[in-house]
Coordinates of C-alpha atoms in Angstrom, one line a residue:
M1 CA -2.9 11.0 14.0
T2 CA 0.5 9.6 14.0
S3 CA 2.9 10.8 16.7
H4 CA 5.8 12.8 15.3
T5 CA 7.9 12.4 18.5
A6 CA 10.7 10.0 18.9
H7 CA 9.0 8.0 21.6
A8 CA 6.1 5.5 21.3
V9 CA 2.7 7.0 21.4
R10 CA 1.5 6.9 25.0
V11 CA -2.1 5.8 25.7
A12 CA -3.8 5.8 29.1
C13 CA -6.9 3.7 29.7
I14 CA -8.9 4.8 32.8
G15 CA -11.4 2.5 34.5
E16 CA -12.0 -0.6 36.7
C17 CA -10.8 -4.2 36.5
M18 CA -12.9 -6.7 38.5
V19 CA -12.6 -10.3 39.6
E20 CA -14.8 -12.3 37.3
L21 CA -16.4 -15.6 38.2
S22 CA -17.9 -17.5 35.2
P23 CA -19.6 -21.0 35.1
A24 CA -17.5 -24.0 34.6
E25 CA -18.3 -27.7 34.8
N26 CA -19.9 -29.5 37.8
G27 CA -21.3 -26.3 39.3
L28 CA -17.8 -24.8 39.7
F29 CA -16.7 -21.3 38.7
K30 CA -13.7 -20.2 36.7
Q31 CA -11.9 -17.1 38.0
A32 CA -10.6 -14.4 35.6
F33 CA -10.1 -10.6 35.5
A34 CA -12.2 -8.3 33.3
G35 CA -13.4 -4.8 32.7
D36 CA -14.4 -2.8 29.7
T37 CA -11.5 -0.3 29.6
L38 CA -9.0 -3.0 30.6
N39 CA -10.2 -5.2 27.6
T40 CA -9.6 -2.2 25.3
A41 CA -6.2 -1.6 26.8
I42 CA -5.2 -5.2 26.2
Y43 CA -6.3 -5.1 22.6
I44 CA -4.5 -1.8 22.0
A45 CA -1.3 -3.3 23.5
R46 CA -1.6 -6.5 21.5
T47 CA -2.4 -5.0 18.1
A48 CA -0.1 -2.0 18.2
A49 CA 3.0 -4.1 19.3
H50 CA 5.7 -1.7 20.5
A51 CA 4.4 1.4 18.6
I52 CA 2.1 2.3 21.6
D53 CA 3.0 2.3 25.3
T54 CA -0.4 1.4 26.9
S55 CA -1.0 2.2 30.6
Y56 CA -3.9 1.2 32.7
I57 CA -5.1 3.9 35.3
T58 CA -7.0 2.3 38.2
A59 CA -6.9 1.5 41.9
I60 CA -6.7 -1.9 43.4
G61 CA -6.0 -3.4 46.8
K62 CA -3.0 -5.0 48.4
D63 CA -4.6 -8.5 48.5
S64 CA -3.6 -11.6 46.6
F65 CA -6.3 -11.0 43.9
S66 CA -4.8 -7.6 43.3
D67 CA -1.3 -9.0 43.1
R68 CA -2.5 -11.5 40.5
M69 CA -4.2 -8.7 38.6
I70 CA -0.8 -6.9 38.3
D71 CA 0.8 -10.1 37.1
F72 CA -1.9 -10.4 34.4
F73 CA -1.6 -6.8 33.3
Q74 CA 2.2 -7.2 32.9
R75 CA 1.9 -10.4 30.9
E76 CA -0.3 -8.3 28.5
N77 CA 2.4 -5.6 28.3
I78 CA 0.3 -3.1 30.2
N79 CA 2.3 -0.4 32.0
C80 CA 1.2 -0.6 35.6
Q81 CA 3.0 2.6 36.8
W82 CA -0.2 4.5 37.4
I83 CA -2.1 1.8 39.3
S84 CA -2.8 2.9 42.9
R85 CA -2.6 0.2 45.7
L86 CA -5.1 1.0 48.5
P87 CA -4.6 -1.3 51.6
E88 CA -8.1 -0.7 52.9
K89 CA -9.8 -1.6 49.6
V90 CA -10.2 -4.7 47.4
P91 CA -11.2 -5.1 43.7
G92 CA -14.8 -5.4 42.7
L93 CA -16.2 -8.8 41.9
Y94 CA -19.0 -10.1 39.5
A95 CA -20.4 -13.5 38.7
I96 CA -21.9 -14.6 35.4
E97 CA -24.9 -17.0 35.4
L98 CA -26.4 -18.7 32.4
D99 CA -30.1 -19.7 32.1
A100 CA -31.5 -22.7 30.3
Y101 CA -31.3 -20.8 27.0
G102 CA -27.7 -19.7 27.4
E103 CA -28.6 -16.1 28.2
R104 CA -26.2 -14.4 30.5
S105 CA -27.0 -12.4 33.7
F106 CA -24.7 -10.7 36.1
S107 CA -24.4 -10.2 39.9
Y108 CA -22.0 -7.5 41.1
W109 CA -20.2 -6.8 44.3
R110 CA -18.4 -3.5 43.6
N111 CA -20.0 -0.7 45.8
D112 CA -16.8 -0.3 47.8
S113 CA -14.2 -1.3 45.2
A114 CA -10.8 0.3 45.2
A115 CA -11.3 1.7 41.7
R116 CA -14.1 4.0 43.0
A117 CA -11.5 5.7 45.1
L118 CA -8.9 6.2 42.3
F119 CA -9.2 10.0 42.2
S120 CA -10.3 10.7 45.8
H121 CA -7.7 8.5 47.6
G122 CA -5.5 6.8 45.0
L123 CA -3.8 9.5 43.0
T124 CA -2.2 12.4 44.9
P125 CA -2.6 16.0 43.5
A126 CA 1.0 15.8 42.2
Q127 CA 0.2 12.5 40.5
R128 CA -3.0 13.9 38.9
S129 CA -1.0 16.8 37.6
E130 CA 1.6 14.4 36.2
L131 CA -1.1 12.3 34.7
A132 CA -2.4 15.3 32.7
E133 CA 1.0 15.8 31.2
S134 CA 2.1 12.3 30.4
F135 CA -0.1 10.8 27.6
D136 CA -1.0 11.4 24.0
L137 CA -4.4 9.8 24.2
Y138 CA -6.7 9.2 27.2
Y139 CA -9.5 6.5 26.9
L140 CA -12.4 6.1 29.2
S141 CA -16.0 4.9 29.2
G142 CA -19.4 5.5 30.8
I143 CA -18.6 2.8 33.3
S144 CA -15.4 4.6 34.3
L145 CA -17.6 7.6 35.1
A146 CA -20.4 5.7 36.7
I147 CA -18.3 4.2 39.5
L148 CA -16.8 7.6 40.6
D149 CA -18.5 10.0 42.9
E150 CA -19.1 13.6 41.9
V151 CA -15.9 15.0 43.4
S152 CA -13.8 12.3 41.7
R153 CA -15.5 13.0 38.4
E154 CA -14.6 16.7 38.7
L155 CA -11.0 15.8 39.4
L156 CA -11.0 13.6 36.3
K157 CA -12.6 16.3 34.2
K158 CA -9.9 18.8 35.3
T159 CA -7.2 16.2 34.4
L160 CA -8.6 15.7 30.9
T161 CA -9.1 19.4 30.4
R162 CA -5.5 20.1 31.2
A163 CA -4.3 17.3 28.9
R164 CA -6.4 18.6 26.0
E165 CA -5.0 22.1 26.5
R166 CA -1.6 20.8 25.7
G167 CA -2.8 18.9 22.6
A168 CA -3.6 15.4 23.9
K169 CA -6.7 13.6 22.7
V170 CA -9.6 12.1 24.6
A171 CA -11.4 9.0 23.4
F172 CA -14.7 8.0 25.0
D173 CA -17.3 5.2 24.8
S174 CA -20.5 6.1 26.6
N175 CA -21.1 2.4 27.4
Y176 CA -24.4 3.0 29.2
R177 CA -25.2 0.6 32.1
P178 CA -28.4 1.8 33.9
R179 CA -27.8 -0.1 37.1
L180 CA -24.6 1.9 37.8
W181 CA -26.4 5.2 37.8
S182 CA -28.9 6.7 40.2
S183 CA -31.1 7.8 37.3
R184 CA -31.1 8.1 33.5
E185 CA -31.1 11.8 33.9
Q186 CA -27.8 11.7 36.0
A187 CA -26.3 9.4 33.3
Q188 CA -27.3 11.8 30.6
S189 CA -25.9 14.8 32.4
V190 CA -22.5 13.3 33.3
T191 CA -22.1 11.6 29.9
S192 CA -22.8 14.9 28.1
E193 CA -20.2 16.7 30.2
F194 CA -17.5 14.3 29.2
L195 CA -18.7 14.1 25.5
A196 CA -17.9 17.9 25.5
L197 CA -14.3 16.9 26.3
T198 CA -14.1 14.2 23.7
D199 CA -12.1 14.1 20.5
I200 CA -12.9 10.6 19.4
A201 CA -16.3 9.2 20.3
L202 CA -16.7 5.4 20.1
V203 CA -20.4 4.9 20.8
T204 CA -22.9 2.1 20.3
F205 CA -26.2 3.1 18.8
D206 CA -28.2 0.8 21.1
D207 CA -26.6 2.6 24.1
E208 CA -27.3 6.0 22.6
Q209 CA -30.9 5.0 21.9
A210 CA -31.4 3.8 25.5
L211 CA -29.6 6.8 27.1
F212 CA -30.6 9.8 24.9
G213 CA -33.6 8.4 23.1
D214 CA -32.0 8.6 19.6
Q215 CA -34.3 7.1 17.0
S216 CA -31.8 7.0 14.1
I217 CA -28.1 7.2 13.3
T218 CA -28.8 10.8 12.1
D219 CA -30.1 11.7 15.6
T220 CA -26.8 10.4 17.1
R221 CA -24.7 12.1 14.4
N222 CA -26.5 15.5 14.9
R223 CA -26.2 15.3 18.7
L224 CA -22.5 14.6 18.5
S225 CA -21.8 17.0 15.7
S226 CA -19.3 19.1 17.8
I227 CA -16.9 16.1 18.2
P228 CA -14.2 15.9 15.5
E229 CA -14.3 12.1 15.1
V230 CA -17.3 9.9 15.8
V231 CA -17.7 6.2 15.3
I232 CA -21.3 4.8 15.8
K233 CA -21.1 1.0 16.2
Q234 CA -24.2 -0.8 14.9
G235 CA -23.4 -4.4 15.9
G236 CA -23.4 -6.9 13.1
D237 CA -24.4 -4.2 10.6
G238 CA -21.1 -2.3 10.8
C239 CA -20.3 1.2 11.9
S240 CA -20.9 4.8 10.7
I241 CA -17.9 7.1 10.9
I242 CA -18.2 10.9 10.9
V243 CA -14.9 12.9 10.6
N244 CA -15.3 16.6 10.4
Q245 CA -18.9 16.1 9.3
A246 CA -18.0 13.7 6.5
L247 CA -20.0 10.4 6.8
S248 CA -18.8 7.0 5.7
F249 CA -19.9 3.5 6.5
V250 CA -17.7 0.4 7.1
P251 CA -19.6 -3.0 7.1
A252 CA -18.9 -5.6 9.8
T253 CA -16.9 -8.7 9.2
V254 CA -19.3 -11.6 8.7
V255 CA -19.1 -14.4 11.3
S256 CA -20.7 -17.8 10.7
Q257 CA -21.0 -18.7 14.3
I258 CA -21.0 -16.4 17.3
V259 CA -19.9 -18.0 20.6
D260 CA -19.8 -15.1 23.0
T261 CA -20.3 -11.4 22.3
T262 CA -18.5 -10.3 25.4
S263 CA -15.9 -7.6 24.6
A264 CA -17.0 -7.2 21.0
G265 CA -17.3 -3.4 21.4
D266 CA -14.2 -3.2 23.7
S267 CA -12.0 -5.0 21.2
F268 CA -13.3 -2.9 18.4
N269 CA -12.3 0.2 20.3
G270 CA -8.9 -1.2 21.0
G271 CA -8.3 -2.2 17.4
Y272 CA -9.6 1.1 16.1
L273 CA -7.5 3.3 18.4
A274 CA -4.4 1.2 17.9
R275 CA -4.6 1.6 14.1
R276 CA -5.6 5.3 14.3
M277 CA -2.7 6.1 16.6
S278 CA -0.5 4.2 14.2
G279 CA -1.5 6.4 11.3
D280 CA -4.3 4.5 9.5
A281 CA -7.3 6.4 8.0
P282 CA -10.6 6.0 10.0
E283 CA -12.1 3.6 7.5
T284 CA -9.0 1.4 7.4
A285 CA -8.8 1.4 11.2
A286 CA -12.5 0.5 11.4
A287 CA -12.1 -2.4 8.9
F288 CA -9.3 -3.8 11.1
A289 CA -11.3 -3.3 14.3
H290 CA -14.2 -5.2 12.7
R291 CA -11.9 -8.1 11.9
L292 CA -10.6 -8.1 15.5
A293 CA -14.1 -8.0 17.0
A294 CA -15.2 -10.8 14.7
S295 CA -12.3 -13.0 16.1
V296 CA -13.2 -12.1 19.7
I297 CA -16.8 -13.2 19.4
Q298 CA -15.8 -16.6 18.2
Y299 CA -14.3 -17.4 21.6
K300 CA -15.6 -17.6 25.1
G301 CA -14.7 -14.7 27.4
A302 CA -13.4 -11.1 26.8
I303 CA -9.8 -11.9 26.1
I304 CA -9.0 -14.4 23.3
P305 CA -5.7 -16.4 23.0
K306 CA -2.7 -14.3 22.0
S307 CA -2.1 -16.7 19.0
V308 CA -5.4 -15.5 17.5
T309 CA -4.5 -11.8 17.6
S310 CA -1.0 -12.7 16.3
R311 CA -2.5 -14.4 13.2
L312 CA -4.8 -11.5 12.6
L313 CA -1.8 -9.1 12.7
E314 CA 0.1 -11.3 10.2
Q315 CA -2.8 -11.1 7.8
T316 CA -3.0 -7.3 8.1
Q317 CA -1.0 -5.2 5.7
P318 CA 1.2 -2.6 7.5
C319 CA -0.1 1.0 7.3

């Protein structure tokens, strides 16, 4: 999967970044920025160094929070060329709460977020056409789809179809969040439509079980048999990889103490795609992705210190 062109491999991550409020001391909240596809974009950019040009495709407002988002993205070496700024919109927001047992719950304010209008009001027809021609790999998730209306999803589907016709790849994580869909049936239908456009599926078995009723890895494997490359994440057990119907299993990296599982799957996806687009075999890429995810869950929050990812890269043999 290594690019044979002179330029860096170009990856587009499509989705939503939100303002995050998480509990701090004395009843205060800490403000940060987060989103599943953004997390993946950051870990691609960090672990691929300059071998991959990582862009984030989203819409935000023209408010001060949106300005700070752009600053944050740029500090993480994310290309912001494709971010639409909508003056009448603002980013979505969510707050994390912890109960007496440390379990997390979330409250969301995102029904009118700018990202929902990315394809309907953000990107012009000319920009959508250029988007379809500009990248080697497109990454999105079930959350990316859930926040878009039907017309916007059709525009996204046309963009991805055109991209694949010229040889680009699409990577997709179903990342099922029931509260974002009007019904399970709607989520099944839309997810299936985009799985049909997928070249690399990065799914979590728990999500596939909840969304499609899969009872075993074999069920998931059979249902996704038309996709050339499938990674089925199984939490602390590891992952199953099916490439052209050949099955392999890569165990997870053992962690003695888990602090926060936020972004475990997102970081795995980022590490896996970065290594695959750099030329690693699927099993080698998955082993690296497991090590990255194991580092992430030992820290609070979705994005770990840069020094941690730097140490991990130093310990990784070049492909």
